[in-house]
Amino acid sequence: MTTPLPRHLSRLPGQNAIVTGASGAFGSATVAVLRHLGVNVVGIDRKAGPGVIACDITDDQQVREGVAEAIEQLGGRLDLLIHYAGVGPSVDIGHLPDAHVHQALEVNLLGSWRVTAAAMPALLKSRGRVIVTASLLANLQLPLAGAYTVSKRAVTAYADSLRAEYGTHIGVTTVYPGYVDTPIHESSRATGASLDGLVPAETERDTVMTVVRAAGAKRAPRDVACTAFGTAALHLTKHFPGTTEQIVSLQLGLLLTDGAFADAEIAQGLHARHGSPHAPTSISRVSTV
């Protein structure tokens, strides 16, 4: 005898879904859960795999062709589009935008925009749902994460605008994960600017199940965090930005004094500006002129 699904997931069996970043940590886990729940899923990712179409979401033509192929594999109907594809480089926000900044905007913001636009006719036809993955960092300005923060803040604005223009016919949900240890952090670790251990961690399961619950909800929720702490943090950062900035500034000073990012070349100016004992001598002298 088959165990009935919880009410909040009962609408999912038989639905058709596309998941971007489907070969990554969040994407692959979500695909597995959705398929277990009876959802027909086709993935999109730069890295192809079983049930995953190779598609660079920074390329207009590849997106048009990849989304069309995914919808065709789903029998022509699309009920659910979930965005996970993303990158998280470390940059100095005071420097000219480099290739990492352009990549963050192209993948995190414009990639979501491209895929949604390509899928829009099918979503409108089915009165489907779009789930955009942002981040708590969209409203929380942490050091050296400026490219990621700017791109994710822009993602939330895109989702809000999409809801304003298309919300009468499709559902739009923005999900705000906290810090989760996935390969997206490999680039920041390589520069010595990782946030590992500096901000409260969440689990991969927290994000995946939040997305699945949002997909299964009778009505698309607007903004959802992935834990109780994340919900409190989302409320604080969205509604009390000045307080948030003060907290971050105080915490940053303590972290730099303790030697956070001390080995990261990208953070030398940050240490110097805060008068950190770990600032390189030459930079400290220049900064006090």
PDB file of C-alpha atoms in Angstrom:
ATOM      1  CA  MET A   1       0.000   0.000   0.000  1.00  0.00           C
ATOM      2  CA  THR A   2       1.393   3.391  -1.029  1.00  0.00           C
ATOM      3  CA  THR A   3       1.763   5.965   1.719  1.00  0.00           C
ATOM      4  CA  PRO A   4      -0.133   9.135   0.772  1.00  0.00           C
ATOM      5  CA  LEU A   5       1.935  12.297   0.371  1.00  0.00           C
ATOM      6  CA  PRO A   6       1.598  15.125   2.881  1.00  0.00           C
ATOM      7  CA  ARG A   7      -0.995  17.667   1.788  1.00  0.00           C
ATOM      8  CA  HIS A   8       1.636  20.339   1.066  1.00  0.00           C
ATOM      9  CA  LEU A   9       3.279  18.021  -1.492  1.00  0.00           C
ATOM     10  CA  SER A  10       0.209  16.378  -2.970  1.00  0.00           C
ATOM     11  CA  ARG A  11       0.056  18.685  -5.996  1.00  0.00           C
ATOM     12  CA  LEU A  12       3.505  17.613  -7.226  1.00  0.00           C
ATOM     13  CA  PRO A  13       3.023  14.091  -8.700  1.00  0.00           C
ATOM     14  CA  GLY A  14       2.624  14.262 -12.460  1.00  0.00           C
ATOM     15  CA  GLN A  15       3.984  17.793 -12.792  1.00  0.00           C
ATOM     16  CA  ASN A  16       6.724  18.638 -15.287  1.00  0.00           C
ATOM     17  CA  ALA A  17       9.787  20.551 -14.123  1.00  0.00           C
ATOM     18  CA  ILE A  18      13.053  22.045 -15.376  1.00  0.00           C
ATOM     19  CA  VAL A  19      15.894  22.521 -12.879  1.00  0.00           C
ATOM     20  CA  THR A  20      18.935  24.628 -13.747  1.00  0.00           C
ATOM     21  CA  GLY A  21      22.283  23.815 -12.183  1.00  0.00           C
ATOM     22  CA  ALA A  22      20.986  20.265 -12.133  1.00  0.00           C
ATOM     23  CA  SER A  23      24.422  18.657 -11.908  1.00  0.00           C
ATOM     24  CA  GLY A  24      25.360  20.686  -8.835  1.00  0.00           C
ATOM     25  CA  ALA A  25      24.771  19.970  -5.166  1.00  0.00           C
ATOM     26  CA  PHE A  26      21.371  21.633  -4.770  1.00  0.00           C
ATOM     27  CA  GLY A  27      20.189  20.807  -8.263  1.00  0.00           C
ATOM     28  CA  SER A  28      21.005  17.109  -8.278  1.00  0.00           C
ATOM     29  CA  ALA A  29      19.491  16.603  -4.815  1.00  0.00           C
ATOM     30  CA  THR A  30      16.321  18.476  -5.770  1.00  0.00           C
ATOM     31  CA  VAL A  31      15.974  16.495  -8.992  1.00  0.00           C
ATOM     32  CA  ALA A  32      16.232  13.278  -6.988  1.00  0.00           C
ATOM     33  CA  VAL A  33      13.599  14.381  -4.444  1.00  0.00           C
ATOM     34  CA  LEU A  34      11.183  15.619  -7.113  1.00  0.00           C
ATOM     35  CA  ARG A  35      11.478  12.407  -9.105  1.00  0.00           C
ATOM     36  CA  HIS A  36      10.861  10.414  -5.931  1.00  0.00           C
ATOM     37  CA  LEU A  37       7.676  12.452  -5.489  1.00  0.00           C
ATOM     38  CA  GLY A  38       6.511  11.629  -9.007  1.00  0.00           C
ATOM     39  CA  VAL A  39       7.579  14.800 -10.801  1.00  0.00           C
ATOM     40  CA  ASN A  40       8.902  14.534 -14.354  1.00  0.00           C
ATOM     41  CA  VAL A  41      12.181  16.470 -14.339  1.00  0.00           C
ATOM     42  CA  VAL A  42      14.685  17.522 -16.987  1.00  0.00           C
ATOM     43  CA  GLY A  43      17.848  19.229 -15.835  1.00  0.00           C
ATOM     44  CA  ILE A  44      19.921  21.957 -17.466  1.00  0.00           C
ATOM     45  CA  ASP A  45      23.594  22.438 -16.655  1.00  0.00           C
ATOM     46  CA  ARG A  46      26.924  23.169 -18.328  1.00  0.00           C
ATOM     47  CA  LYS A  47      27.814  19.607 -17.337  1.00  0.00           C
ATOM     48  CA  ALA A  48      25.537  17.094 -19.045  1.00  0.00           C
ATOM     49  CA  GLY A  49      24.448  13.890 -17.357  1.00  0.00           C
ATOM     50  CA  PRO A  50      21.593  11.405 -17.241  1.00  0.00           C
ATOM     51  CA  GLY A  51      18.445  13.472 -17.604  1.00  0.00           C
ATOM     52  CA  VAL A  52      20.511  16.675 -17.779  1.00  0.00           C
ATOM     53  CA  ILE A  53      20.853  18.708 -20.986  1.00  0.00           C
ATOM     54  CA  ALA A  54      24.176  20.477 -21.579  1.00  0.00           C
ATOM     55  CA  CYS A  55      23.468  24.201 -21.738  1.00  0.00           C
ATOM     56  CA  ASP A  56      25.530  27.305 -20.966  1.00  0.00           C
ATOM     57  CA  ILE A  57      22.955  29.707 -19.538  1.00  0.00           C
ATOM     58  CA  THR A  58      25.142  32.686 -20.470  1.00  0.00           C
ATOM     59  CA  ASP A  59      24.589  31.859 -24.160  1.00  0.00           C
ATOM     60  CA  ASP A  60      21.281  33.023 -25.670  1.00  0.00           C
ATOM     61  CA  GLN A  61      21.203  30.414 -28.435  1.00  0.00           C
ATOM     62  CA  GLN A  62      22.078  27.525 -26.140  1.00  0.00           C
ATOM     63  CA  VAL A  63      19.339  28.609 -23.739  1.00  0.00           C
ATOM     64  CA  ARG A  64      16.710  28.801 -26.462  1.00  0.00           C
ATOM     65  CA  GLU A  65      17.666  25.369 -27.775  1.00  0.00           C
ATOM     66  CA  GLY A  66      18.203  23.768 -24.355  1.00  0.00           C
ATOM     67  CA  VAL A  67      14.893  24.928 -22.898  1.00  0.00           C
ATOM     68  CA  ALA A  68      13.037  23.923 -26.070  1.00  0.00           C
ATOM     69  CA  GLU A  69      14.621  20.455 -25.906  1.00  0.00           C
ATOM     70  CA  ALA A  70      13.744  20.110 -22.213  1.00  0.00           C
ATOM     71  CA  ILE A  71      10.105  21.055 -22.811  1.00  0.00           C
ATOM     72  CA  GLU A  72       9.933  18.649 -25.725  1.00  0.00           C
ATOM     73  CA  GLN A  73      11.255  15.840 -23.513  1.00  0.00           C
ATOM     74  CA  LEU A  74       8.526  16.750 -21.011  1.00  0.00           C
ATOM     75  CA  GLY A  75       5.856  16.288 -23.635  1.00  0.00           C
ATOM     76  CA  GLY A  76       5.337  19.974 -24.350  1.00  0.00           C
ATOM     77  CA  ARG A  77       4.101  21.035 -20.907  1.00  0.00           C
ATOM     78  CA  LEU A  78       6.056  22.845 -18.205  1.00  0.00           C
ATOM     79  CA  ASP A  79       4.645  23.403 -14.712  1.00  0.00           C
ATOM     80  CA  LEU A  80       7.700  24.273 -12.683  1.00  0.00           C
ATOM     81  CA  LEU A  81      11.015  26.048 -13.305  1.00  0.00           C
ATOM     82  CA  ILE A  82      13.625  25.980 -10.520  1.00  0.00           C
ATOM     83  CA  HIS A  83      16.780  28.092 -10.723  1.00  0.00           C
ATOM     84  CA  TYR A  84      19.940  26.931  -8.949  1.00  0.00           C
ATOM     85  CA  ALA A  85      22.734  27.721 -11.427  1.00  0.00           C
ATOM     86  CA  GLY A  86      25.112  30.213  -9.834  1.00  0.00           C
ATOM     87  CA  VAL A  87      28.679  31.259  -9.093  1.00  0.00           C
ATOM     88  CA  GLY A  88      30.202  32.952  -6.040  1.00  0.00           C
ATOM     89  CA  PRO A  89      33.534  34.669  -6.732  1.00  0.00           C
ATOM     90  CA  SER A  90      35.430  36.847  -4.268  1.00  0.00           C
ATOM     91  CA  VAL A  91      36.218  40.382  -5.425  1.00  0.00           C
ATOM     92  CA  ASP A  92      37.310  43.757  -4.077  1.00  0.00           C
ATOM     93  CA  ILE A  93      34.216  45.904  -4.674  1.00  0.00           C
ATOM     94  CA  GLY A  94      36.430  49.016  -4.924  1.00  0.00           C
ATOM     95  CA  HIS A  95      38.205  47.717  -8.022  1.00  0.00           C
ATOM     96  CA  LEU A  96      37.011  47.856 -11.606  1.00  0.00           C
ATOM     97  CA  PRO A  97      34.584  45.029 -12.488  1.00  0.00           C
ATOM     98  CA  ASP A  98      36.660  42.093 -13.696  1.00  0.00           C
ATOM     99  CA  ALA A  99      35.798  38.806 -15.397  1.00  0.00           C
ATOM    100  CA  HIS A 100      34.546  37.369 -12.093  1.00  0.00           C
ATOM    101  CA  VAL A 101      32.057  40.214 -11.668  1.00  0.00           C
ATOM    102  CA  HIS A 102      30.787  39.830 -15.231  1.00  0.00           C
ATOM    103  CA  GLN A 103      30.448  36.080 -14.721  1.00  0.00           C
ATOM    104  CA  ALA A 104      28.433  36.553 -11.511  1.00  0.00           C
ATOM    105  CA  LEU A 105      25.991  38.867 -13.271  1.00  0.00           C
ATOM    106  CA  GLU A 106      25.809  36.744 -16.423  1.00  0.00           C
ATOM    107  CA  VAL A 107      25.147  33.493 -14.560  1.00  0.00           C
ATOM    108  CA  ASN A 108      23.265  34.496 -11.429  1.00  0.00           C
ATOM    109  CA  LEU A 109      21.083  37.266 -12.841  1.00  0.00           C
ATOM    110  CA  LEU A 110      20.972  37.109 -16.627  1.00  0.00           C
ATOM    111  CA  GLY A 111      21.128  33.318 -16.726  1.00  0.00           C
ATOM    112  CA  SER A 112      17.955  33.130 -14.643  1.00  0.00           C
ATOM    113  CA  TRP A 113      16.392  35.809 -16.834  1.00  0.00           C
ATOM    114  CA  ARG A 114      17.293  34.025 -20.091  1.00  0.00           C
ATOM    115  CA  VAL A 115      15.998  30.634 -19.021  1.00  0.00           C
ATOM    116  CA  THR A 116      12.787  32.067 -17.609  1.00  0.00           C
ATOM    117  CA  ALA A 117      12.151  34.053 -20.780  1.00  0.00           C
ATOM    118  CA  ALA A 118      12.714  30.976 -22.938  1.00  0.00           C
ATOM    119  CA  ALA A 119      10.328  28.971 -20.750  1.00  0.00           C
ATOM    120  CA  MET A 120       7.707  31.704 -20.353  1.00  0.00           C
ATOM    121  CA  PRO A 121       5.306  30.656 -23.153  1.00  0.00           C
ATOM    122  CA  ALA A 122       5.052  27.155 -21.683  1.00  0.00           C
ATOM    123  CA  LEU A 123       4.746  28.466 -18.120  1.00  0.00           C
ATOM    124  CA  LEU A 124       1.956  30.845 -19.096  1.00  0.00           C
ATOM    125  CA  LYS A 125       0.105  28.076 -20.874  1.00  0.00           C
ATOM    126  CA  SER A 126       0.153  25.858 -17.791  1.00  0.00           C
ATOM    127  CA  ARG A 127      -0.076  28.725 -15.265  1.00  0.00           C
ATOM    128  CA  GLY A 128       3.128  27.336 -13.848  1.00  0.00           C
ATOM    129  CA  ARG A 129       5.568  28.409 -11.201  1.00  0.00           C
ATOM    130  CA  VAL A 130       9.092  29.854 -11.093  1.00  0.00           C
ATOM    131  CA  ILE A 131      11.360  29.393  -8.062  1.00  0.00           C
ATOM    132  CA  VAL A 132      14.416  31.647  -7.991  1.00  0.00           C
ATOM    133  CA  THR A 133      17.267  30.898  -5.606  1.00  0.00           C
ATOM    134  CA  ALA A 134      18.710  34.093  -4.159  1.00  0.00           C
ATOM    135  CA  SER A 135      20.708  34.188  -0.908  1.00  0.00           C
ATOM    136  CA  LEU A 136      20.614  35.770   2.524  1.00  0.00           C
ATOM    137  CA  LEU A 137      23.639  37.671   1.233  1.00  0.00           C
ATOM    138  CA  ALA A 138      21.287  39.530  -1.110  1.00  0.00           C
ATOM    139  CA  ASN A 139      20.580  41.807   1.867  1.00  0.00           C
ATOM    140  CA  LEU A 140      23.679  41.113   3.948  1.00  0.00           C
ATOM    141  CA  GLN A 141      26.832  42.877   2.758  1.00  0.00           C
ATOM    142  CA  LEU A 142      29.781  40.726   3.766  1.00  0.00           C
ATOM    143  CA  PRO A 143      33.377  41.579   2.832  1.00  0.00           C
ATOM    144  CA  LEU A 144      34.777  40.402  -0.496  1.00  0.00           C
ATOM    145  CA  ALA A 145      31.389  38.931  -1.529  1.00  0.00           C
ATOM    146  CA  GLY A 146      30.263  42.058  -3.363  1.00  0.00           C
ATOM    147  CA  ALA A 147      29.860  40.501  -6.821  1.00  0.00           C
ATOM    148  CA  TYR A 148      27.729  37.713  -5.378  1.00  0.00           C
ATOM    149  CA  THR A 149      25.711  40.101  -3.209  1.00  0.00           C
ATOM    150  CA  VAL A 150      25.028  42.518  -6.063  1.00  0.00           C
ATOM    151  CA  SER A 151      24.017  39.701  -8.408  1.00  0.00           C
ATOM    152  CA  LYS A 152      21.723  38.074  -5.840  1.00  0.00           C
ATOM    153  CA  ARG A 153      20.137  41.406  -4.871  1.00  0.00           C
ATOM    154  CA  ALA A 154      19.480  41.880  -8.579  1.00  0.00           C
ATOM    155  CA  VAL A 155      17.968  38.378  -8.739  1.00  0.00           C
ATOM    156  CA  THR A 156      15.477  39.325  -6.028  1.00  0.00           C
ATOM    157  CA  ALA A 157      14.543  42.484  -7.963  1.00  0.00           C
ATOM    158  CA  TYR A 158      14.108  40.394 -11.098  1.00  0.00           C
ATOM    159  CA  ALA A 159      11.794  37.983  -9.266  1.00  0.00           C
ATOM    160  CA  ASP A 160       9.794  40.891  -7.828  1.00  0.00           C
ATOM    161  CA  SER A 161       9.450  42.473 -11.267  1.00  0.00           C
ATOM    162  CA  LEU A 162       8.468  39.141 -12.790  1.00  0.00           C
ATOM    163  CA  ARG A 163       5.782  38.744 -10.133  1.00  0.00           C
ATOM    164  CA  ALA A 164       4.496  42.269 -10.764  1.00  0.00           C
ATOM    165  CA  GLU A 165       4.153  41.751 -14.518  1.00  0.00           C
ATOM    166  CA  TYR A 166       3.261  38.051 -14.726  1.00  0.00           C
ATOM    167  CA  GLY A 167       2.003  37.188 -11.256  1.00  0.00           C
ATOM    168  CA  THR A 168      -1.600  36.997 -12.410  1.00  0.00           C
ATOM    169  CA  HIS A 169      -0.718  33.965 -14.501  1.00  0.00           C
ATOM    170  CA  ILE A 170       2.343  32.334 -12.908  1.00  0.00           C
ATOM    171  CA  GLY A 171       3.623  31.903  -9.366  1.00  0.00           C
ATOM    172  CA  VAL A 172       6.995  33.387  -8.419  1.00  0.00           C
ATOM    173  CA  THR A 173       8.923  32.423  -5.272  1.00  0.00           C
ATOM    174  CA  THR A 174      12.300  33.705  -4.092  1.00  0.00           C
ATOM    175  CA  VAL A 175      14.245  31.367  -1.792  1.00  0.00           C
ATOM    176  CA  TYR A 176      16.988  32.733   0.482  1.00  0.00           C
ATOM    177  CA  PRO A 177      19.480  30.058   1.568  1.00  0.00           C
ATOM    178  CA  GLY A 178      22.128  30.870   4.132  1.00  0.00           C
ATOM    179  CA  TYR A 179      25.731  29.659   3.965  1.00  0.00           C
ATOM    180  CA  VAL A 180      25.825  26.065   2.714  1.00  0.00           C
ATOM    181  CA  ASP A 181      29.079  24.183   2.105  1.00  0.00           C
ATOM    182  CA  THR A 182      28.858  23.398  -1.621  1.00  0.00           C
ATOM    183  CA  PRO A 183      31.356  23.649  -4.515  1.00  0.00           C
ATOM    184  CA  ILE A 184      30.212  27.234  -5.237  1.00  0.00           C
ATOM    185  CA  HIS A 185      32.643  28.291  -2.477  1.00  0.00           C
ATOM    186  CA  GLU A 186      35.692  26.697  -4.106  1.00  0.00           C
ATOM    187  CA  SER A 187      36.675  29.912  -5.900  1.00  0.00           C
ATOM    188  CA  SER A 188      36.590  31.985  -2.699  1.00  0.00           C
ATOM    189  CA  ARG A 189      38.546  29.314  -0.840  1.00  0.00           C
ATOM    190  CA  ALA A 190      41.184  29.431  -3.571  1.00  0.00           C
ATOM    191  CA  THR A 191      41.725  33.157  -2.890  1.00  0.00           C
ATOM    192  CA  GLY A 192      41.811  32.709   0.907  1.00  0.00           C
ATOM    193  CA  ALA A 193      38.603  34.732   1.268  1.00  0.00           C
ATOM    194  CA  SER A 194      36.227  31.945   2.221  1.00  0.00           C
ATOM    195  CA  LEU A 195      33.366  32.617   4.644  1.00  0.00           C
ATOM    196  CA  ASP A 196      33.744  29.109   6.108  1.00  0.00           C
ATOM    197  CA  GLY A 197      33.062  29.282   9.830  1.00  0.00           C
ATOM    198  CA  LEU A 198      32.470  33.043   9.768  1.00  0.00           C
ATOM    199  CA  VAL A 199      28.696  32.929   9.269  1.00  0.00           C
ATOM    200  CA  PRO A 200      26.108  30.434  10.607  1.00  0.00           C
ATOM    201  CA  ALA A 201      25.868  27.386   8.385  1.00  0.00           C
ATOM    202  CA  GLU A 202      22.826  25.674   6.938  1.00  0.00           C
ATOM    203  CA  THR A 203      22.585  22.271   5.328  1.00  0.00           C
ATOM    204  CA  GLU A 204      21.973  21.286   1.746  1.00  0.00           C
ATOM    205  CA  ARG A 205      18.791  19.558   2.888  1.00  0.00           C
ATOM    206  CA  ASP A 206      17.481  22.840   4.338  1.00  0.00           C
ATOM    207  CA  THR A 207      17.582  24.480   0.928  1.00  0.00           C
ATOM    208  CA  VAL A 208      16.349  21.500  -1.064  1.00  0.00           C
ATOM    209  CA  MET A 209      13.326  20.839   1.123  1.00  0.00           C
ATOM    210  CA  THR A 210      12.446  24.546   1.279  1.00  0.00           C
ATOM    211  CA  VAL A 211      12.378  24.611  -2.521  1.00  0.00           C
ATOM    212  CA  VAL A 212      10.353  21.403  -2.701  1.00  0.00           C
ATOM    213  CA  ARG A 213       7.823  22.709  -0.184  1.00  0.00           C
ATOM    214  CA  ALA A 214       7.531  25.970  -2.147  1.00  0.00           C
ATOM    215  CA  ALA A 215       6.960  23.945  -5.304  1.00  0.00           C
ATOM    216  CA  GLY A 216       4.237  21.921  -3.620  1.00  0.00           C
ATOM    217  CA  ALA A 217       2.456  24.764  -1.846  1.00  0.00           C
ATOM    218  CA  LYS A 218      -1.114  25.483  -2.916  1.00  0.00           C
ATOM    219  CA  ARG A 219      -0.115  29.094  -3.551  1.00  0.00           C
ATOM    220  CA  ALA A 220       3.414  30.152  -4.425  1.00  0.00           C
ATOM    221  CA  PRO A 221       4.965  31.785  -1.345  1.00  0.00           C
ATOM    222  CA  ARG A 222       6.665  35.105  -2.038  1.00  0.00           C
ATOM    223  CA  ASP A 223       9.929  35.076  -0.023  1.00  0.00           C
ATOM    224  CA  VAL A 224      11.124  32.117   2.041  1.00  0.00           C
ATOM    225  CA  ALA A 225      14.270  31.403   4.025  1.00  0.00           C
ATOM    226  CA  CYS A 226      15.430  27.881   4.754  1.00  0.00           C
ATOM    227  CA  THR A 227      15.737  27.740   8.556  1.00  0.00           C
ATOM    228  CA  ALA A 228      14.256  29.496  11.576  1.00  0.00           C
ATOM    229  CA  PHE A 229      17.492  31.461  11.969  1.00  0.00           C
ATOM    230  CA  GLY A 230      17.445  32.278   8.259  1.00  0.00           C
ATOM    231  CA  THR A 231      13.878  33.560   8.538  1.00  0.00           C
ATOM    232  CA  ALA A 232      14.894  35.868  11.397  1.00  0.00           C
ATOM    233  CA  ALA A 233      17.969  37.012   9.465  1.00  0.00           C
ATOM    234  CA  LEU A 234      15.901  37.685   6.350  1.00  0.00           C
ATOM    235  CA  HIS A 235      13.488  39.831   8.363  1.00  0.00           C
ATOM    236  CA  LEU A 236      16.336  41.747  10.012  1.00  0.00           C
ATOM    237  CA  THR A 237      18.315  42.383   6.829  1.00  0.00           C
ATOM    238  CA  LYS A 238      15.282  43.421   4.764  1.00  0.00           C
ATOM    239  CA  HIS A 239      13.574  45.644   7.306  1.00  0.00           C
ATOM    240  CA  PHE A 240      16.468  46.939   9.421  1.00  0.00           C
ATOM    241  CA  PRO A 241      19.343  47.489   6.991  1.00  0.00           C
ATOM    242  CA  GLY A 242      21.055  50.113   9.154  1.00  0.00           C
ATOM    243  CA  THR A 243      21.134  47.792  12.142  1.00  0.00           C
ATOM    244  CA  THR A 244      22.403  44.994   9.927  1.00  0.00           C
ATOM    245  CA  GLU A 245      25.257  47.146   8.646  1.00  0.00           C
ATOM    246  CA  GLN A 246      26.265  48.082  12.197  1.00  0.00           C
ATOM    247  CA  ILE A 247      26.311  44.432  13.259  1.00  0.00           C
ATOM    248  CA  VAL A 248      28.385  43.450  10.219  1.00  0.00           C
ATOM    249  CA  SER A 249      30.825  46.322  10.788  1.00  0.00           C
ATOM    250  CA  LEU A 250      31.401  45.339  14.415  1.00  0.00           C
ATOM    251  CA  GLN A 251      31.776  41.676  13.527  1.00  0.00           C
ATOM    252  CA  LEU A 252      34.130  42.485  10.671  1.00  0.00           C
ATOM    253  CA  GLY A 253      36.417  44.457  12.944  1.00  0.00           C
ATOM    254  CA  LEU A 254      36.626  41.531  15.362  1.00  0.00           C
ATOM    255  CA  LEU A 255      37.243  39.041  12.574  1.00  0.00           C
ATOM    256  CA  LEU A 256      40.042  41.098  11.030  1.00  0.00           C
ATOM    257  CA  THR A 257      41.675  41.523  14.430  1.00  0.00           C
ATOM    258  CA  ASP A 258      41.565  37.740  14.823  1.00  0.00           C
ATOM    259  CA  GLY A 259      43.245  37.340  11.434  1.00  0.00           C
ATOM    260  CA  ALA A 260      40.336  36.498   9.130  1.00  0.00           C
ATOM    261  CA  PHE A 261      41.443  36.577   5.472  1.00  0.00           C
ATOM    262  CA  ALA A 262      45.006  37.305   6.629  1.00  0.00           C
ATOM    263  CA  ASP A 263      46.479  35.114   3.895  1.00  0.00           C
ATOM    264  CA  ALA A 264      44.267  36.495   1.141  1.00  0.00           C
ATOM    265  CA  GLU A 265      45.953  38.985  -1.164  1.00  0.00           C
ATOM    266  CA  ILE A 266      42.526  40.297  -2.133  1.00  0.00           C
ATOM    267  CA  ALA A 267      41.925  41.296   1.517  1.00  0.00           C
ATOM    268  CA  GLN A 268      45.121  43.259   2.118  1.00  0.00           C
ATOM    269  CA  GLY A 269      43.405  46.591   1.517  1.00  0.00           C
ATOM    270  CA  LEU A 270      40.552  45.581   3.804  1.00  0.00           C
ATOM    271  CA  HIS A 271      42.980  44.881   6.650  1.00  0.00           C
ATOM    272  CA  ALA A 272      44.763  48.168   6.017  1.00  0.00           C
ATOM    273  CA  ARG A 273      41.592  50.269   6.009  1.00  0.00           C
ATOM    274  CA  HIS A 274      40.518  48.764   9.341  1.00  0.00           C
ATOM    275  CA  GLY A 275      43.929  49.196  10.939  1.00  0.00           C
ATOM    276  CA  SER A 276      44.218  45.462  11.408  1.00  0.00           C
ATOM    277  CA  PRO A 277      47.400  44.157  13.038  1.00  0.00           C
ATOM    278  CA  HIS A 278      47.556  41.688  10.157  1.00  0.00           C
ATOM    279  CA  ALA A 279      47.763  44.399   7.468  1.00  0.00           C
ATOM    280  CA  PRO A 280      50.929  44.364   5.341  1.00  0.00           C
ATOM    281  CA  THR A 281      53.225  47.204   6.509  1.00  0.00           C
ATOM    282  CA  SER A 282      53.555  48.802   3.086  1.00  0.00           C
ATOM    283  CA  ILE A 283      49.784  48.978   2.583  1.00  0.00           C
ATOM    284  CA  SER A 284      49.210  50.329   6.110  1.00  0.00           C
ATOM    285  CA  ARG A 285      51.594  53.209   5.460  1.00  0.00           C
ATOM    286  CA  VAL A 286      49.942  54.109   2.189  1.00  0.00           C
ATOM    287  CA  SER A 287      46.468  54.005   3.728  1.00  0.00           C
ATOM    288  CA  THR A 288      47.361  56.557   6.451  1.00  0.00           C
ATOM    289  CA  VAL A 289      48.707  59.248   4.104  1.00  0.00           C
TER     290      VAL A 289
END
